[in-house]
Coordinates of C-alpha atoms in Angstrom, one line a residue:
X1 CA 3.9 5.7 15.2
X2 CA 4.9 6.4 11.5
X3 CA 4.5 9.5 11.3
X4 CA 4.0 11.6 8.1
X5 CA 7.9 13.1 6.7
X6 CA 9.2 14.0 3.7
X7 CA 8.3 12.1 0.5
X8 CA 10.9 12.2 -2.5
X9 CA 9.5 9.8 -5.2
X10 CA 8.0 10.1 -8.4
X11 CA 7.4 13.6 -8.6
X12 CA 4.8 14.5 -11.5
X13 CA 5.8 18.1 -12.7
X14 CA 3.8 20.4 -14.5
X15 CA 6.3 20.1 -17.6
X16 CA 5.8 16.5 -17.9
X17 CA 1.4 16.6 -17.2
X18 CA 1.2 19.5 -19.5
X19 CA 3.2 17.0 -22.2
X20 CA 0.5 14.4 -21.0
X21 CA -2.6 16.0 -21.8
X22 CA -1.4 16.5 -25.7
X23 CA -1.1 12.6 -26.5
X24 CA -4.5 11.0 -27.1
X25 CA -4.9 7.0 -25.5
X26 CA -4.2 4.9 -28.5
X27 CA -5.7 1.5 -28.3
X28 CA -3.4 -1.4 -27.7
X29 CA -3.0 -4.4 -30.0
X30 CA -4.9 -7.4 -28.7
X31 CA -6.2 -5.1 -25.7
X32 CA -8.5 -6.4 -23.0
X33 CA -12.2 -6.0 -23.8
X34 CA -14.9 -4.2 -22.2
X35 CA -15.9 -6.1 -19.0
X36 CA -18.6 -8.0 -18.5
X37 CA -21.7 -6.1 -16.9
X38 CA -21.2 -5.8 -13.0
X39 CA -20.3 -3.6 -9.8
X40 CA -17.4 -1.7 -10.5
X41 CA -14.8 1.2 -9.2
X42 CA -13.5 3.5 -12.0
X43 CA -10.7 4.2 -10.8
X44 CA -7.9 6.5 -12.2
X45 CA -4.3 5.2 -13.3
X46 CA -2.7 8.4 -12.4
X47 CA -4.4 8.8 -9.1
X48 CA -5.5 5.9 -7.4
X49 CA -8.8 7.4 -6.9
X50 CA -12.1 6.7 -7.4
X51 CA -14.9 8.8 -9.4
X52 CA -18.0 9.5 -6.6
X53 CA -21.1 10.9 -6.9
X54 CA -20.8 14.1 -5.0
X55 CA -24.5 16.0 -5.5
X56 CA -24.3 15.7 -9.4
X57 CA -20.8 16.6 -9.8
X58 CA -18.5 13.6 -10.8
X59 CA -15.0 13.6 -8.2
X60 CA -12.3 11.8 -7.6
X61 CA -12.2 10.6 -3.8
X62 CA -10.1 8.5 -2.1
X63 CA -11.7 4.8 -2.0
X64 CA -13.7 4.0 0.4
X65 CA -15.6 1.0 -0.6
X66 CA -19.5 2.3 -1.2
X67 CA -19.6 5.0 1.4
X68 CA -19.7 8.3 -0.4
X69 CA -21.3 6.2 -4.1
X70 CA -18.0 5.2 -5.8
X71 CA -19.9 1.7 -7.2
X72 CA -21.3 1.9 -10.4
X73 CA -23.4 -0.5 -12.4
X74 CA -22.0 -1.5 -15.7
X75 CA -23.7 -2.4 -18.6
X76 CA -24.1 -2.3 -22.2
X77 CA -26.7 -0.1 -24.4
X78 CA -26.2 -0.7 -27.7
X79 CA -22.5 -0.2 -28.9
X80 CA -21.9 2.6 -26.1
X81 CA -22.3 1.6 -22.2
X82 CA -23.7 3.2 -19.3
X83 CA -22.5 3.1 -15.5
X84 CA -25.3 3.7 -13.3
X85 CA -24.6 4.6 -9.7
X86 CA -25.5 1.5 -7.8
X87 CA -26.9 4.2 -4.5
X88 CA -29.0 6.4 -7.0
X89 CA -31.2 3.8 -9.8
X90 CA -31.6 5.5 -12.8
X91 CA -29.0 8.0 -12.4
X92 CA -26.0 7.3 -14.1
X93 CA -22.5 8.6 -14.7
X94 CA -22.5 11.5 -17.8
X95 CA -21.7 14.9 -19.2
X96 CA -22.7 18.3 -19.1
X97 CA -20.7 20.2 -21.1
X98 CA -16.7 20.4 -19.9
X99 CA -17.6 18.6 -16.7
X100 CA -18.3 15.2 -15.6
X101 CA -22.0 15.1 -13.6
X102 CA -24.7 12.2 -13.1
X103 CA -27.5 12.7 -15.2
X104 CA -31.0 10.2 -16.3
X105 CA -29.6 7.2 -17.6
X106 CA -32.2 7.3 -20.4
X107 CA -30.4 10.5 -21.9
X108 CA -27.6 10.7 -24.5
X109 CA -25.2 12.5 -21.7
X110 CA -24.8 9.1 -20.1
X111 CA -23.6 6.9 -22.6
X112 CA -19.8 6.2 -22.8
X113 CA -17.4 4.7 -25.5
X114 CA -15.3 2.7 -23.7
X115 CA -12.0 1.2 -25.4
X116 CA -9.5 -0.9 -24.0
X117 CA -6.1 0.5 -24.1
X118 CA -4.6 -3.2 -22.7
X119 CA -3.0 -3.7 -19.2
X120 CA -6.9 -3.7 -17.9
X121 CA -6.9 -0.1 -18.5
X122 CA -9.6 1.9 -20.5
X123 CA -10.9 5.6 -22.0
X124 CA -14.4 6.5 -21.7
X125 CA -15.3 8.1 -24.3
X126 CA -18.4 11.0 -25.1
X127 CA -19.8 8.8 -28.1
X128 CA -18.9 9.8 -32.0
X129 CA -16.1 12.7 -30.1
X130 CA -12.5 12.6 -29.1
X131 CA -13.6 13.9 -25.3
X132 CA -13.2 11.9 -22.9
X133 CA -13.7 11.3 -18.7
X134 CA -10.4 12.9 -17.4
X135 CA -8.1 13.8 -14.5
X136 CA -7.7 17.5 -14.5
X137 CA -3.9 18.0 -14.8
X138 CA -2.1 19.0 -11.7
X139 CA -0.6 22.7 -11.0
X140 CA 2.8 22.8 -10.1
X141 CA 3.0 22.4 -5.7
X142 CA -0.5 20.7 -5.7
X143 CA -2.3 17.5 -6.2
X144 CA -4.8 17.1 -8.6
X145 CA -8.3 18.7 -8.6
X146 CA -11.5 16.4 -7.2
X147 CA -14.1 17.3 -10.5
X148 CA -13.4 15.4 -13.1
X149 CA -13.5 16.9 -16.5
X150 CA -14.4 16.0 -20.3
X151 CA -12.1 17.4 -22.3
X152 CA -10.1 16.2 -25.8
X153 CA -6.9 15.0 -26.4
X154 CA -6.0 13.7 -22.6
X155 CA -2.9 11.1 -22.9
X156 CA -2.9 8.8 -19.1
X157 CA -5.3 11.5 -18.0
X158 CA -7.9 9.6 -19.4
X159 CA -6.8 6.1 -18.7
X160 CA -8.9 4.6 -16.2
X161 CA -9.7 1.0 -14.3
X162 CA -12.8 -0.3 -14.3
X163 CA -11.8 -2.4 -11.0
X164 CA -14.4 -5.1 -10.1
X165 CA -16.4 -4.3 -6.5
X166 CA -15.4 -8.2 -5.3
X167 CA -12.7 -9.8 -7.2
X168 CA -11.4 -12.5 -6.3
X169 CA -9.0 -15.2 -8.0
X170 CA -8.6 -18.6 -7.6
X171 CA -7.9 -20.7 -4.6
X172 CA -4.6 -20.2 -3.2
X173 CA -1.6 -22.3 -4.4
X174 CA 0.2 -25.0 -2.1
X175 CA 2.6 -23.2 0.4
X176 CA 5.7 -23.5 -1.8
X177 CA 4.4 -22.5 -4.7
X178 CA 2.7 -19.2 -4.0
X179 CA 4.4 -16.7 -5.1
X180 CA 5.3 -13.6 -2.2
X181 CA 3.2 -11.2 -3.5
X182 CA 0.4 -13.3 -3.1
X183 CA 0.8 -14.3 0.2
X184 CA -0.5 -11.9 3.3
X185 CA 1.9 -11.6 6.4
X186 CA 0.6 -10.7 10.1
X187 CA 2.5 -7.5 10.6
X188 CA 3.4 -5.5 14.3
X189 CA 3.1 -1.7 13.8
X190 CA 6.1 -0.8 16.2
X191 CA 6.6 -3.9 16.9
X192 CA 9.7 -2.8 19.4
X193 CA 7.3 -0.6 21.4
X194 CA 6.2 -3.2 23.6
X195 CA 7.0 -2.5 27.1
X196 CA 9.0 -5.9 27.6
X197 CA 12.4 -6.0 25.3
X198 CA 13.2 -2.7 26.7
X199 CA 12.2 1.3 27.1
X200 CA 11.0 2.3 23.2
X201 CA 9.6 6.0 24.5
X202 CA 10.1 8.9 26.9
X203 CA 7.9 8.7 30.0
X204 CA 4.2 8.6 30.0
X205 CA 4.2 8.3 26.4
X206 CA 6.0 4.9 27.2
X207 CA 2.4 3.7 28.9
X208 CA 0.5 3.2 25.6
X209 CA 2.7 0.4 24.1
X210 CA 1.7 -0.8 20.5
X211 CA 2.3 -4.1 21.6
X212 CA 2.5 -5.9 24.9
X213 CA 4.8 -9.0 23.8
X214 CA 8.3 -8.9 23.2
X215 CA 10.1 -9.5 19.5
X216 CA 10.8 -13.1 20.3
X217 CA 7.3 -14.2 21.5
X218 CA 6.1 -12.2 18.3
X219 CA 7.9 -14.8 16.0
X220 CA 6.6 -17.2 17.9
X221 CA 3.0 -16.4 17.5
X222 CA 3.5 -15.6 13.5
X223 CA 4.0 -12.2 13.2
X224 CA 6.0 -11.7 10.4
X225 CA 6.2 -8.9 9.0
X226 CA 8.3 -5.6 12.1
X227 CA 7.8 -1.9 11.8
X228 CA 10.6 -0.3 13.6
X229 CA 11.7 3.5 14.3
X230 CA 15.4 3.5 14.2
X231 CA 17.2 6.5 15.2
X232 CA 20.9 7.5 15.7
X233 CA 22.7 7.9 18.8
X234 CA 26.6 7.8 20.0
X235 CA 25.7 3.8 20.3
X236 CA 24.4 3.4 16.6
X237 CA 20.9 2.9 15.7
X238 CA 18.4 2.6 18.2
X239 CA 15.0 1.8 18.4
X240 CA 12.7 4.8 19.4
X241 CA 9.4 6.0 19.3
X242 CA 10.4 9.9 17.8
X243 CA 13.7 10.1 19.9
X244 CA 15.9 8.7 22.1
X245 CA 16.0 11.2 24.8
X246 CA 15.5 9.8 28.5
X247 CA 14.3 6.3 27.0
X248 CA 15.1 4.0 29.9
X249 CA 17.2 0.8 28.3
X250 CA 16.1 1.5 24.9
X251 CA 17.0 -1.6 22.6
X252 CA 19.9 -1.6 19.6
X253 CA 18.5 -2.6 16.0
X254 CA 21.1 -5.3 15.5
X255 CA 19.7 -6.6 19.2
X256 CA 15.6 -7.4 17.3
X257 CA 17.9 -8.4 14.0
X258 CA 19.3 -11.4 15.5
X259 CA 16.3 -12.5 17.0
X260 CA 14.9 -12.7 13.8
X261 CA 17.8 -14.2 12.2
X262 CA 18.0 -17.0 15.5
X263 CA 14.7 -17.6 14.4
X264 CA 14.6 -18.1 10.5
X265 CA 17.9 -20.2 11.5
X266 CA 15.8 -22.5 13.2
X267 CA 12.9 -22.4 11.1
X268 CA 14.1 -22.7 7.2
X269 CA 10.8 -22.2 5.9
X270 CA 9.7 -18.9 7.3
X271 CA 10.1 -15.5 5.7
X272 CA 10.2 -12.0 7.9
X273 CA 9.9 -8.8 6.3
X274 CA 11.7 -5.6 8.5
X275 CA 10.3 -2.2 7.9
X276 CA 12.3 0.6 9.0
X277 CA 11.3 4.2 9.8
X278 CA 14.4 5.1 9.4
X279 CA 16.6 8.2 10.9
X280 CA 20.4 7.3 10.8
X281 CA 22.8 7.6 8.1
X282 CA 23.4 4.9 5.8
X283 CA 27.2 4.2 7.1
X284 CA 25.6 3.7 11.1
X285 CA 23.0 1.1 9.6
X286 CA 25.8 -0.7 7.8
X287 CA 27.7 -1.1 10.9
X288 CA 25.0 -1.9 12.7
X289 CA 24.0 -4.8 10.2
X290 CA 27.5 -5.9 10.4
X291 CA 27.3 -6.6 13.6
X292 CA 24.2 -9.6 13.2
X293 CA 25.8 -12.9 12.6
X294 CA 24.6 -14.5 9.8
X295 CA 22.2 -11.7 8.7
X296 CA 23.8 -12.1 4.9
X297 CA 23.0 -16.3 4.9
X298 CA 19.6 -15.2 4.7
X299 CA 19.5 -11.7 3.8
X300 CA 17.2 -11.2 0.3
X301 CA 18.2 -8.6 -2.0
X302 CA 15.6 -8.4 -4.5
X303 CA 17.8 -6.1 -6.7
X304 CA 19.8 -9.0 -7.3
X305 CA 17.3 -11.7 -8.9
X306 CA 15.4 -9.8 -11.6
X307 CA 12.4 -9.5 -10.0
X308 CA 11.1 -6.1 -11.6
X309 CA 11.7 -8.2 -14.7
X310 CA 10.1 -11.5 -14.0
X311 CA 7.9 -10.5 -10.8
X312 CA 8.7 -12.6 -7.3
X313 CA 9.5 -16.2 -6.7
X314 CA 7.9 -18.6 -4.8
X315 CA 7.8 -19.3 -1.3
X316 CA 9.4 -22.3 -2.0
X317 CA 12.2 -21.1 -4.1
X318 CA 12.9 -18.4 -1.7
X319 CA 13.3 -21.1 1.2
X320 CA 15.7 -23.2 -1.3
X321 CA 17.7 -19.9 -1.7
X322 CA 17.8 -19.0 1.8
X323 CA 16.7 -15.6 1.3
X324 CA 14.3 -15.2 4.2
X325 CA 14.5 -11.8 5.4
X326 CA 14.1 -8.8 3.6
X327 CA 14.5 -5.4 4.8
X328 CA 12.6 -2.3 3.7
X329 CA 13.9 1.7 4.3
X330 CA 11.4 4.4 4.1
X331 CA 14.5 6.7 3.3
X332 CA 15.1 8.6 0.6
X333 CA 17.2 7.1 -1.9
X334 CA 18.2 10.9 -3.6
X335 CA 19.3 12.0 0.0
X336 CA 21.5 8.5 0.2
X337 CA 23.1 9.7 -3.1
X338 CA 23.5 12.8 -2.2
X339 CA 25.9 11.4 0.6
X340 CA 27.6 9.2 -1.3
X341 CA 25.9 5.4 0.0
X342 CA 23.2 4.0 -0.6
X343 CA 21.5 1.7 1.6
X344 CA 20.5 -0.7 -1.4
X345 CA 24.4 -1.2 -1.7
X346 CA 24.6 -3.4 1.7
X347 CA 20.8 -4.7 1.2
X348 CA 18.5 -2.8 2.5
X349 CA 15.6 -1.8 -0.4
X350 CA 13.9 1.5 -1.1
X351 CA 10.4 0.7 0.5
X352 CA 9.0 3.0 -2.6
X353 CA 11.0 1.0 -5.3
X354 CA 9.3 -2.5 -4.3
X355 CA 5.7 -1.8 -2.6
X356 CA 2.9 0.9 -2.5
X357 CA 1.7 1.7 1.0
X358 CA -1.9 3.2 2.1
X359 CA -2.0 6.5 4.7
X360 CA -0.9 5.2 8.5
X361 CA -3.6 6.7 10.2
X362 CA -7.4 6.0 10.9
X363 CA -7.8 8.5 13.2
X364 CA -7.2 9.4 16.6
X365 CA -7.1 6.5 19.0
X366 CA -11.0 6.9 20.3
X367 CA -13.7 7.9 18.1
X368 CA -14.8 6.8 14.8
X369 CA -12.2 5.7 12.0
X370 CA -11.4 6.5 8.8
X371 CA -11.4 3.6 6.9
X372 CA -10.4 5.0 3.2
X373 CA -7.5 3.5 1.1
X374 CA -5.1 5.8 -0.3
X375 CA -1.6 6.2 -1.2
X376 CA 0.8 7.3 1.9
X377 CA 2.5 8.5 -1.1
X378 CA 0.3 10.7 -3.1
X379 CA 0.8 14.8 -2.6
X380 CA 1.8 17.5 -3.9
X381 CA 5.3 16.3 -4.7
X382 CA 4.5 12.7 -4.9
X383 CA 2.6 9.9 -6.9
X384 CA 2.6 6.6 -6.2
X385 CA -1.0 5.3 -6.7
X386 CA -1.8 2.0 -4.7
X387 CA -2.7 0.4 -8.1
X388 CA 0.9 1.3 -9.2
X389 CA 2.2 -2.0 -11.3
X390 CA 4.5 -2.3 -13.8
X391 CA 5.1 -5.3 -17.2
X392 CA 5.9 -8.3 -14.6
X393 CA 6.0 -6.6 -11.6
X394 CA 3.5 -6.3 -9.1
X395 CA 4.1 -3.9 -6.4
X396 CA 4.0 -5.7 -2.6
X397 CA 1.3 -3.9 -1.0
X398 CA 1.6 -2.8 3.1
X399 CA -2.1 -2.2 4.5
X400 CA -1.9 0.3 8.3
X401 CA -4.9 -0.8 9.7
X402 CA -3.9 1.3 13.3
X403 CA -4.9 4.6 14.8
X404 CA -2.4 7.8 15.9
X405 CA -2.5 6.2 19.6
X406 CA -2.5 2.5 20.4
X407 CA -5.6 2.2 23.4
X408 CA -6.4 -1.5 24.1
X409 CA -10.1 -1.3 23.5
X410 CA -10.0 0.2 20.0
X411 CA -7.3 -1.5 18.6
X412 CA -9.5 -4.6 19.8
X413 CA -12.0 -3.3 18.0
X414 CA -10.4 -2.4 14.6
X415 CA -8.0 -5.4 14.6
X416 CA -12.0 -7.3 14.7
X417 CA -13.0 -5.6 11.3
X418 CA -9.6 -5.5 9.8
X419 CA -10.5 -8.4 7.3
X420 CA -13.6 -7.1 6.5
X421 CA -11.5 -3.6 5.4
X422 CA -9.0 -5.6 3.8
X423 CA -12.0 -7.0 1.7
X424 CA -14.3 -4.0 0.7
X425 CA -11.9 -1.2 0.7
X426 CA -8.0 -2.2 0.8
X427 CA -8.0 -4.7 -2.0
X428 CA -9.8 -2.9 -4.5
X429 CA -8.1 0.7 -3.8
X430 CA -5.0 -0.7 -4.6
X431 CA -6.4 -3.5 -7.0
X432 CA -4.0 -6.4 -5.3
X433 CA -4.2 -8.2 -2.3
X434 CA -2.5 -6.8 1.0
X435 CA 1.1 -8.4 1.5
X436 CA 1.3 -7.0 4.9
X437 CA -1.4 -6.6 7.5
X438 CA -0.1 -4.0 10.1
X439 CA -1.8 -3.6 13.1
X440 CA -1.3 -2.3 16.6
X441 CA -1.7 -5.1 19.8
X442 CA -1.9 -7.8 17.5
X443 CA -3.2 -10.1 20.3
X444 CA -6.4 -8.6 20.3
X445 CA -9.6 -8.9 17.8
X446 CA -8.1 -11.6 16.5
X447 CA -5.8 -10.7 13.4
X448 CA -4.9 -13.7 12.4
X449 CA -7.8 -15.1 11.3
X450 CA -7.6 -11.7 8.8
X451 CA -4.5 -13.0 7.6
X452 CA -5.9 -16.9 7.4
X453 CA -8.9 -15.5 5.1
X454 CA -6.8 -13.4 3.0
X455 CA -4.3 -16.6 2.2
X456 CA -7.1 -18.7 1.0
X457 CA -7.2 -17.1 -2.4
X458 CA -5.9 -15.3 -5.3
X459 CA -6.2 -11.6 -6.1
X460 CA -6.8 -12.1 -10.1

């Protein structure tokens, strides 16, 4: 299981909010405009979150699709626009004094300026006033208050999305022309924690596998995308659900690396992404990738090819190149400085320098799920929205779609509706399709027809 651990990323200090708050959103030249009336999520650029009707006061929640009246209506009223709540006719999104509350839609309170500020990205705006719908800034050790505010002067505070309840794009490009961010992969949560490689657990927790077929059959049956827990012992890095201790014939990380390597050797047109959950220090991962034969004929370093400058290549270009596995580290690239090697430096990438990544956990493994979309990496210390992007670069998005324990019947069930929460609450939270659909026992409620739908179109 991934389990929760210490986040170092873009850490979002008081300093630097307080410094926020003080530079009014200046309009863009050539900026977007207004969108056209419809169903939408205003979402916040900071956060990632959506503003909810909560009683009459205005929040920020995590998405969640329509369940706690995050869809408002959009449309125009003269030169100003309202956003009706699409659970509540009538009652739209407003003001009363410093706060944001729903109110009539037939007062003044509920009309909104909105101006583009470009990048899809907008203020709204108390009309003929500098106030505008705002994140409250975040206190030093803490994340940032639900009520939203309407306050003056409010700098990315006050930029927001207005993201589209159903977008979607265009049909899907041929196979080698699709670029890799818009393609979705068939992913195994744990995918060494199946019971038939080896021992992945101590006993009795080794009798709930999160998968029942080994790493070759896997491959064969297009999962393409392995979460693995690596930990260190006198013999390297090991795979290991939390530790190593009494795991009977536990299985070597270079071991599941050359199957994949065997495979993408005899299939040149296939791509496999490796996530690691990763507990070893960067000179015992380098050794152990030393010891894969012809990892670095198909190793892609993404570093390497200007991606963050010109966004990602094609399928097809990637196959030309050879590059065919990439390798992801949830480590933290301060602590690999700190020791003086960075994993990046023998190809493996920061997970949080290439792709946003939703909380691992619905729930427990029986009982209902929770099926909001949120950052794994938004908290006190941290920010990474799911709608994180950057000028050419599009984030590659992981979707968990698995509970704290892996039972047969549930994850049946889940993996049944995964596309469905791929649809209404994944895609729009993080405002791009998922790259990665991660799901325990794969073999069950039929995930792949998840992944088919998802790679028939577009994310615009």
């Amino acid at each position: 299981m991934r389990t929760p651990h210490a986040l170092l990323a873009i850490a979002v200090t008081a300093a630097a909010l307080a410094a926020a708050v003080v530079v009014a959103p200046v309009p863009a030249e050539g900026a977007d405009a207004v969108p056209p009336p419809g169903a939408y999520y205003v979402q916040s650029t900071v956060t990632g979150l959506n503003a909810a009707d909560t009683s009459g006061t205005v929040e920020q929640h995590r998405p969640r699709g329509n369940e706690d009246h995050q869809q408002w209506s959009l449309r125009p009223d003269g030169a100003e626009h309202l956003l009706e709540n699409t659970d509540s006719p009538g009652i739209c999104l407003g003001r009363a004094g410093d706060r944001a509350r729903t109110v009539a839609c037939a007062t003044p309170e509920a009309r909104w300026r909105i101006t583009p500020l470009g990048a899809d990205r907008y203020t709204l705006a108390e009309p003929g006033t500098d106030r505008h719908l705002t994140v409250v800034p975040k206190p030093a050790g803490a994340t940032h208050s639900a009520p939203l505010s309407v306050t003056t002067g409010t700098g990315d505070l006050a930029a927001w999305y207005l993201t589209p309840v159903d977008a979607r794009g265009g049909d899907m490009p041929p196979r080698e022309r699709r670029t890799l961010d818009q393609v979705t992969f068939l992913t195994a949560h744990n995918a060494y924690a199946n019971g038939v490689d080896g021992g992945f657990a101590p006993p009795f927790v080794d009798l709930f596998p999160n998968q029942t077929r080994g790493i070759q059959q896997q491959l064969a049956e297009g999962v393409r995308g392995f979460m693995l827990d690596i930990h260190q012992t006198p013999d390297g890095a090991i795979l290991c659900h939390n530790s190593c201790t009494l795991v009977r014939r536990p299985v070597a990380l270079w071991v599941d690396l050359q199957r994949m390597v065997d495979f993408l050797r005899a299939h040149p047109e296939e791509f496999v992404t490796v996530f690691l959950e990763d507990y070893v220090d960067p000179g015992v991962l380098r050794a152990e990738l030393n010891r894969v034969q012809g990892l670095s004929d198909v190793l892609y370093r993404p570093d390497r090819t200007g991606v963050r400058e010109n966004g990602w290549p094609t399928m097809g270009e990637l196959a030309a190149a050879g590059h065919r596995l990439l390798i992801f580290t949830d480590h933290s690239k301060d602590a690999d400085r700190s020791a003086g090697l960075t994993r990046d430096s023998f190809g493996v990438m920061y997970q949080r320098d290439w792709t946003v990544e939703n909380h691992w956990s619905m729930g427990p493994g029986v009982g209902t799920s929770d099926w909001s979309c949120y950052s794994r990496w938004y908290d006190a210390n941290t920010v990474i929205p799911l709608t994180r992007t950057e000028p050419g670069f599009r984030p590659l998005f992981v979707m968990n779609h698995f509970r704290d324990a892996a039972l047969a019947s549930t994850a049946a069930t889940d993996n049944a509706k995964l596309a469905d929460r791929a649809r209404r609450f994944c895609q729009p939270a993080a405002r791009k399709k998922p790259t990665y659909l991660a799901v325990d026992r794969y073999d069950l409620g039929d995930s792949a027809s998840a992944v088919a739908a998802l790679n028939t179109y577009t994310y615009p």
